[in-house]
Coordinates of N, CA, C and O in Angstrom, one line a residue:
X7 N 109.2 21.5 -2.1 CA 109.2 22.8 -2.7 C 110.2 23.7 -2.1 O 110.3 23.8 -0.9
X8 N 111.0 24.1 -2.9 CA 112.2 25.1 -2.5 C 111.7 26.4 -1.6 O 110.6 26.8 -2.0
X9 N 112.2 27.1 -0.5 CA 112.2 28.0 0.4 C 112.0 29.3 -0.7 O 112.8 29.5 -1.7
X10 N 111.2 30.0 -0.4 CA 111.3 31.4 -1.1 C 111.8 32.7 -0.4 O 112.0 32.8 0.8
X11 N 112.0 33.7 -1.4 CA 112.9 34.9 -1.0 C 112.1 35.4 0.6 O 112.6 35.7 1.7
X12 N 110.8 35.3 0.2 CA 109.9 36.4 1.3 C 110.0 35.7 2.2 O 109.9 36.4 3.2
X13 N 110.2 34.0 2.8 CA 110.0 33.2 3.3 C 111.4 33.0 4.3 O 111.4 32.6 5.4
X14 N 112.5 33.3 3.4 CA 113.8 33.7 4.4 C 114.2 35.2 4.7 O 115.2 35.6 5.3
X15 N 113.1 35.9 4.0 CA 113.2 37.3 5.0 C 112.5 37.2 6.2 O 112.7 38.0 7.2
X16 N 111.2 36.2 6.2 CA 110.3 36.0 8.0 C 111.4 35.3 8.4 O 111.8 35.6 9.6
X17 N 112.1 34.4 7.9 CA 113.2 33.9 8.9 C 114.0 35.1 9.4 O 113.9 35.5 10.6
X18 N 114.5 35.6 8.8 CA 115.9 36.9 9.3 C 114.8 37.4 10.4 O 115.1 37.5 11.5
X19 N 113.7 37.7 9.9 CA 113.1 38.4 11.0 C 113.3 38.0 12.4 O 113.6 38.7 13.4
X20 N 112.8 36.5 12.2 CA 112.4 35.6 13.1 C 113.8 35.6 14.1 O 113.7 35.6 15.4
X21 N 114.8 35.8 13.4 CA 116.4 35.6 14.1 C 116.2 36.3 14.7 O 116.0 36.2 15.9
X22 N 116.1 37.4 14.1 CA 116.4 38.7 14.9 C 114.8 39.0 16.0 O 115.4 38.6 17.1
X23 N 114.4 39.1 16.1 CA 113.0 38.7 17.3 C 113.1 38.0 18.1 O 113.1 38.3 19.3
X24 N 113.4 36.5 17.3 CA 113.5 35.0 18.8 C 114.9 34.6 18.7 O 114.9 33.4 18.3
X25 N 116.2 35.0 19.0 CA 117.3 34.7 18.4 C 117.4 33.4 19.1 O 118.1 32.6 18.3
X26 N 117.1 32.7 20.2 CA 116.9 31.7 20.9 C 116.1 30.8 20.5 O 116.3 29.6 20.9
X27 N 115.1 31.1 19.6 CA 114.2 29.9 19.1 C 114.5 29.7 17.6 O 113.8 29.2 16.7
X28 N 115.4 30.0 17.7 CA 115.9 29.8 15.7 C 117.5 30.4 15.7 O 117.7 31.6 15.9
X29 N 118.9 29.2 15.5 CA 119.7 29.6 15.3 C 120.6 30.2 14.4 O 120.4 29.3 13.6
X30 N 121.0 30.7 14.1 CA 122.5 30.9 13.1 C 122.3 29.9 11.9 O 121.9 30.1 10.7
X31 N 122.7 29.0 12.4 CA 122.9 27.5 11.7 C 121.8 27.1 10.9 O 121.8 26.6 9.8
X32 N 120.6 27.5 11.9 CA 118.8 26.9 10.8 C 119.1 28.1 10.0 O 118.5 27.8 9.0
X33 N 119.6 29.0 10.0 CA 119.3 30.4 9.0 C 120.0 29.8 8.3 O 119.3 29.3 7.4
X34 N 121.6 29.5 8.1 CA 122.1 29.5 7.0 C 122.7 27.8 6.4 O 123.6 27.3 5.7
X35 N 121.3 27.1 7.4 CA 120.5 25.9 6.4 C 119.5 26.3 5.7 O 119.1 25.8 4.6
X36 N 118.9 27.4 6.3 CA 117.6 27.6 4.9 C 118.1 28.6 3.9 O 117.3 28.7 3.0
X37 N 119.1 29.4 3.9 CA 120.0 30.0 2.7 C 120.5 29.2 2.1 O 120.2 29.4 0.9
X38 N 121.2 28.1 2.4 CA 121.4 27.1 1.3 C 120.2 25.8 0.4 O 120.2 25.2 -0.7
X39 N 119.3 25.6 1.5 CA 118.0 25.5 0.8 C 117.7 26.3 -0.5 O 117.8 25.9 -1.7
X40 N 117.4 27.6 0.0 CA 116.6 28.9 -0.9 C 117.8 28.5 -2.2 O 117.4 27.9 -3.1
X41 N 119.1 28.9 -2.3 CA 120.0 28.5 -3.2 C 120.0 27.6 -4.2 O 120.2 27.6 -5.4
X42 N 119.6 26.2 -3.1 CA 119.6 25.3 -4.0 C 118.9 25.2 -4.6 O 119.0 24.1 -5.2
X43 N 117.8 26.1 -4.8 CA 116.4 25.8 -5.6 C 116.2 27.3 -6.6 O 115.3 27.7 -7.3
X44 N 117.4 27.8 -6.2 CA 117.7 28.9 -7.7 C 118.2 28.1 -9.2 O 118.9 27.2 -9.6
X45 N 117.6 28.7 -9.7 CA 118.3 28.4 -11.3 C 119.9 28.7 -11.6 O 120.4 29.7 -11.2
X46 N 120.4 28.0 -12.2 CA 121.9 27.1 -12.1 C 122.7 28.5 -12.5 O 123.9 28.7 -12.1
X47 N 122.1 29.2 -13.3 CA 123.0 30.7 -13.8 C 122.8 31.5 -12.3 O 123.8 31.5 -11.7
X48 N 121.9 32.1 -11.6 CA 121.8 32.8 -10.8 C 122.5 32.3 -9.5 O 122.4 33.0 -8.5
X49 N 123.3 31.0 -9.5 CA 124.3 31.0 -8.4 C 125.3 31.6 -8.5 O 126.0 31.6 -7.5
X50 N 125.7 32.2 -9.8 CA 127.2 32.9 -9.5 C 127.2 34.5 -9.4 O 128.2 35.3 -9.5
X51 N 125.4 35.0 -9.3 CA 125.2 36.4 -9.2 C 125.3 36.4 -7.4 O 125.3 35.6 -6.6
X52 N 125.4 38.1 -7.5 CA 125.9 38.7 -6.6 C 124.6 39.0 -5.7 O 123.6 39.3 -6.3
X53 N 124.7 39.0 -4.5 CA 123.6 39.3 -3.5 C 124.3 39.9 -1.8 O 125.2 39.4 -1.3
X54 N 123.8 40.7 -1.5 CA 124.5 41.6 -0.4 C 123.2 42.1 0.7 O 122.1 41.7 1.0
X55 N 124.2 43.1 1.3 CA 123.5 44.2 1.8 C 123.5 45.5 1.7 O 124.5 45.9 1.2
X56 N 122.6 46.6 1.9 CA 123.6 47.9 1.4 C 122.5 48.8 2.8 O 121.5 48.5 3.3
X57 N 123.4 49.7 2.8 CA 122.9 50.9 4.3 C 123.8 51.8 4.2 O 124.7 51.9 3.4
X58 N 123.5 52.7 5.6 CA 124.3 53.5 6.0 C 125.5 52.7 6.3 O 125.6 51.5 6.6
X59 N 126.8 54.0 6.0 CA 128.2 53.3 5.5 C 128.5 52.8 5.2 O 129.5 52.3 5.5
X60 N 127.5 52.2 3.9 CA 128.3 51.4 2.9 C 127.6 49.8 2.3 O 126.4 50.1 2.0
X61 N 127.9 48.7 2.0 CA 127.4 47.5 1.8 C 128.6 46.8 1.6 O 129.7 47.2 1.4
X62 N 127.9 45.5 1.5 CA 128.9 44.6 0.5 C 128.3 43.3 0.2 O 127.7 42.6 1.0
X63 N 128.6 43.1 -1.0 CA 128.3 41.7 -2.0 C 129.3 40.7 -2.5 O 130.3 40.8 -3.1
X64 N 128.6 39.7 -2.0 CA 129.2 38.3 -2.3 C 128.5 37.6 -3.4 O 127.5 38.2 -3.8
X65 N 128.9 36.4 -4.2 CA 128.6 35.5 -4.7 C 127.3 35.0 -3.7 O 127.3 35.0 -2.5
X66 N 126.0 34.5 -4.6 CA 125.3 33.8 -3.6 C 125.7 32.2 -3.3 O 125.2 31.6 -2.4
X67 N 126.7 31.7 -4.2 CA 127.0 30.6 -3.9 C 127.9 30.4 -2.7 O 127.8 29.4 -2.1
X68 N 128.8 31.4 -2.5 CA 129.9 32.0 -1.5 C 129.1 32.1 -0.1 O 129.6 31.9 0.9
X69 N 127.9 32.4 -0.2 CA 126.7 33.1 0.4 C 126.7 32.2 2.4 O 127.0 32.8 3.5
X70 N 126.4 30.9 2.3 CA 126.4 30.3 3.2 C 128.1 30.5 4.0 O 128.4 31.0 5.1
X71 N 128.8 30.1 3.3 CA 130.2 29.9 4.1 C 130.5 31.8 4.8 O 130.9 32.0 5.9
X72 N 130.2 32.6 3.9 CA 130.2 33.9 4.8 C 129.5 34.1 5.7 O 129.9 34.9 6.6
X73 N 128.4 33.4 5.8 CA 127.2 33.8 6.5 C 128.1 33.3 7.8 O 128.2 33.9 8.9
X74 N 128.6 32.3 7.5 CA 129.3 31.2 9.1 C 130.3 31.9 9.5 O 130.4 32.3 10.7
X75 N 131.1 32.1 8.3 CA 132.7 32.8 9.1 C 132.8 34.8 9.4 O 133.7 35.4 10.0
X76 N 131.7 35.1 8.9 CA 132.3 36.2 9.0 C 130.7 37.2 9.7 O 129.6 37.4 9.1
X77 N 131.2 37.5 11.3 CA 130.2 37.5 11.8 C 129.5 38.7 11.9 O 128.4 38.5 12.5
X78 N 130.0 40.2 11.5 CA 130.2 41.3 11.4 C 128.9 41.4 9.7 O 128.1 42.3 9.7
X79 N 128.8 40.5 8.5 CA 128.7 40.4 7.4 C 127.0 39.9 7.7 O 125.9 40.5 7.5
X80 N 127.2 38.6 8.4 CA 126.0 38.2 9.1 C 124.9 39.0 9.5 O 123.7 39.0 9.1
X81 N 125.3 39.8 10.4 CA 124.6 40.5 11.2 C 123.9 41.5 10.2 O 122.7 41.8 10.2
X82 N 124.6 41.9 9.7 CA 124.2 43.1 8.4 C 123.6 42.4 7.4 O 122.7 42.9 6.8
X83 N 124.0 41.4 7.2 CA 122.8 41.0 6.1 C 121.6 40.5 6.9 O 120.5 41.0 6.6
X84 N 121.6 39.4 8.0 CA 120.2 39.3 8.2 C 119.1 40.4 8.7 O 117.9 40.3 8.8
X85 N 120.2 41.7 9.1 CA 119.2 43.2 9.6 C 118.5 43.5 8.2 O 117.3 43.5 8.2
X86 N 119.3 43.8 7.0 CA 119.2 44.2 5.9 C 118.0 43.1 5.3 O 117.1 43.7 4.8
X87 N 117.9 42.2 5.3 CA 116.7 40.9 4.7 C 115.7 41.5 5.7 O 114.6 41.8 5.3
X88 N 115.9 41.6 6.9 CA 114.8 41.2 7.8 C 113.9 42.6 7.9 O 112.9 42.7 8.5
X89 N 114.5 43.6 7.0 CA 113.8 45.0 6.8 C 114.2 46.2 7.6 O 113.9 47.4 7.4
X90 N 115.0 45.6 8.7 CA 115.6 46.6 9.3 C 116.9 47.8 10.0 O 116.6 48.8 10.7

């Protein structure tokens, strides 16, 4: 059974709480999980973050490889999922 939305926001949480007991890398293996178990049109919709100064959105298929390379993007989005 595919990973759910609410289920990789306890993860973001979880990063952000135990950043030592769950890495980077398990986060954005279970983003590509959660992905792979979207419906085949909603991979080329748009999914982000948004806050104070500003946001920004990517493709969710784009979604993993940003999460890796751009570390500034990361950080704001898993604050942004994780509710805070």
């Amino acid at each position: 059974m595919p990973i759910t939305f609410e289920e990789l926001q306890a993860l973001a949480r979880m990063l952000l709480e135990r950043p030592i007991a769950f890495t980077v890398e398990d986060f954005v293996k279970k983003v590509e999980e959660w992905l792979n178990g979207q419906p085949e049109q909603l991979r080329d919709s748009f999914i982000g973050y948004f806050g104070p100064g500003g946001g920004k959105v990517v493709k969710r298929s784009e979604l993993p490889r940003i999460l890796r390379e751009d570390p500034d993007f990361r950080e704001k989005f898993i604050r942004f999922l994780a509710g805070g």
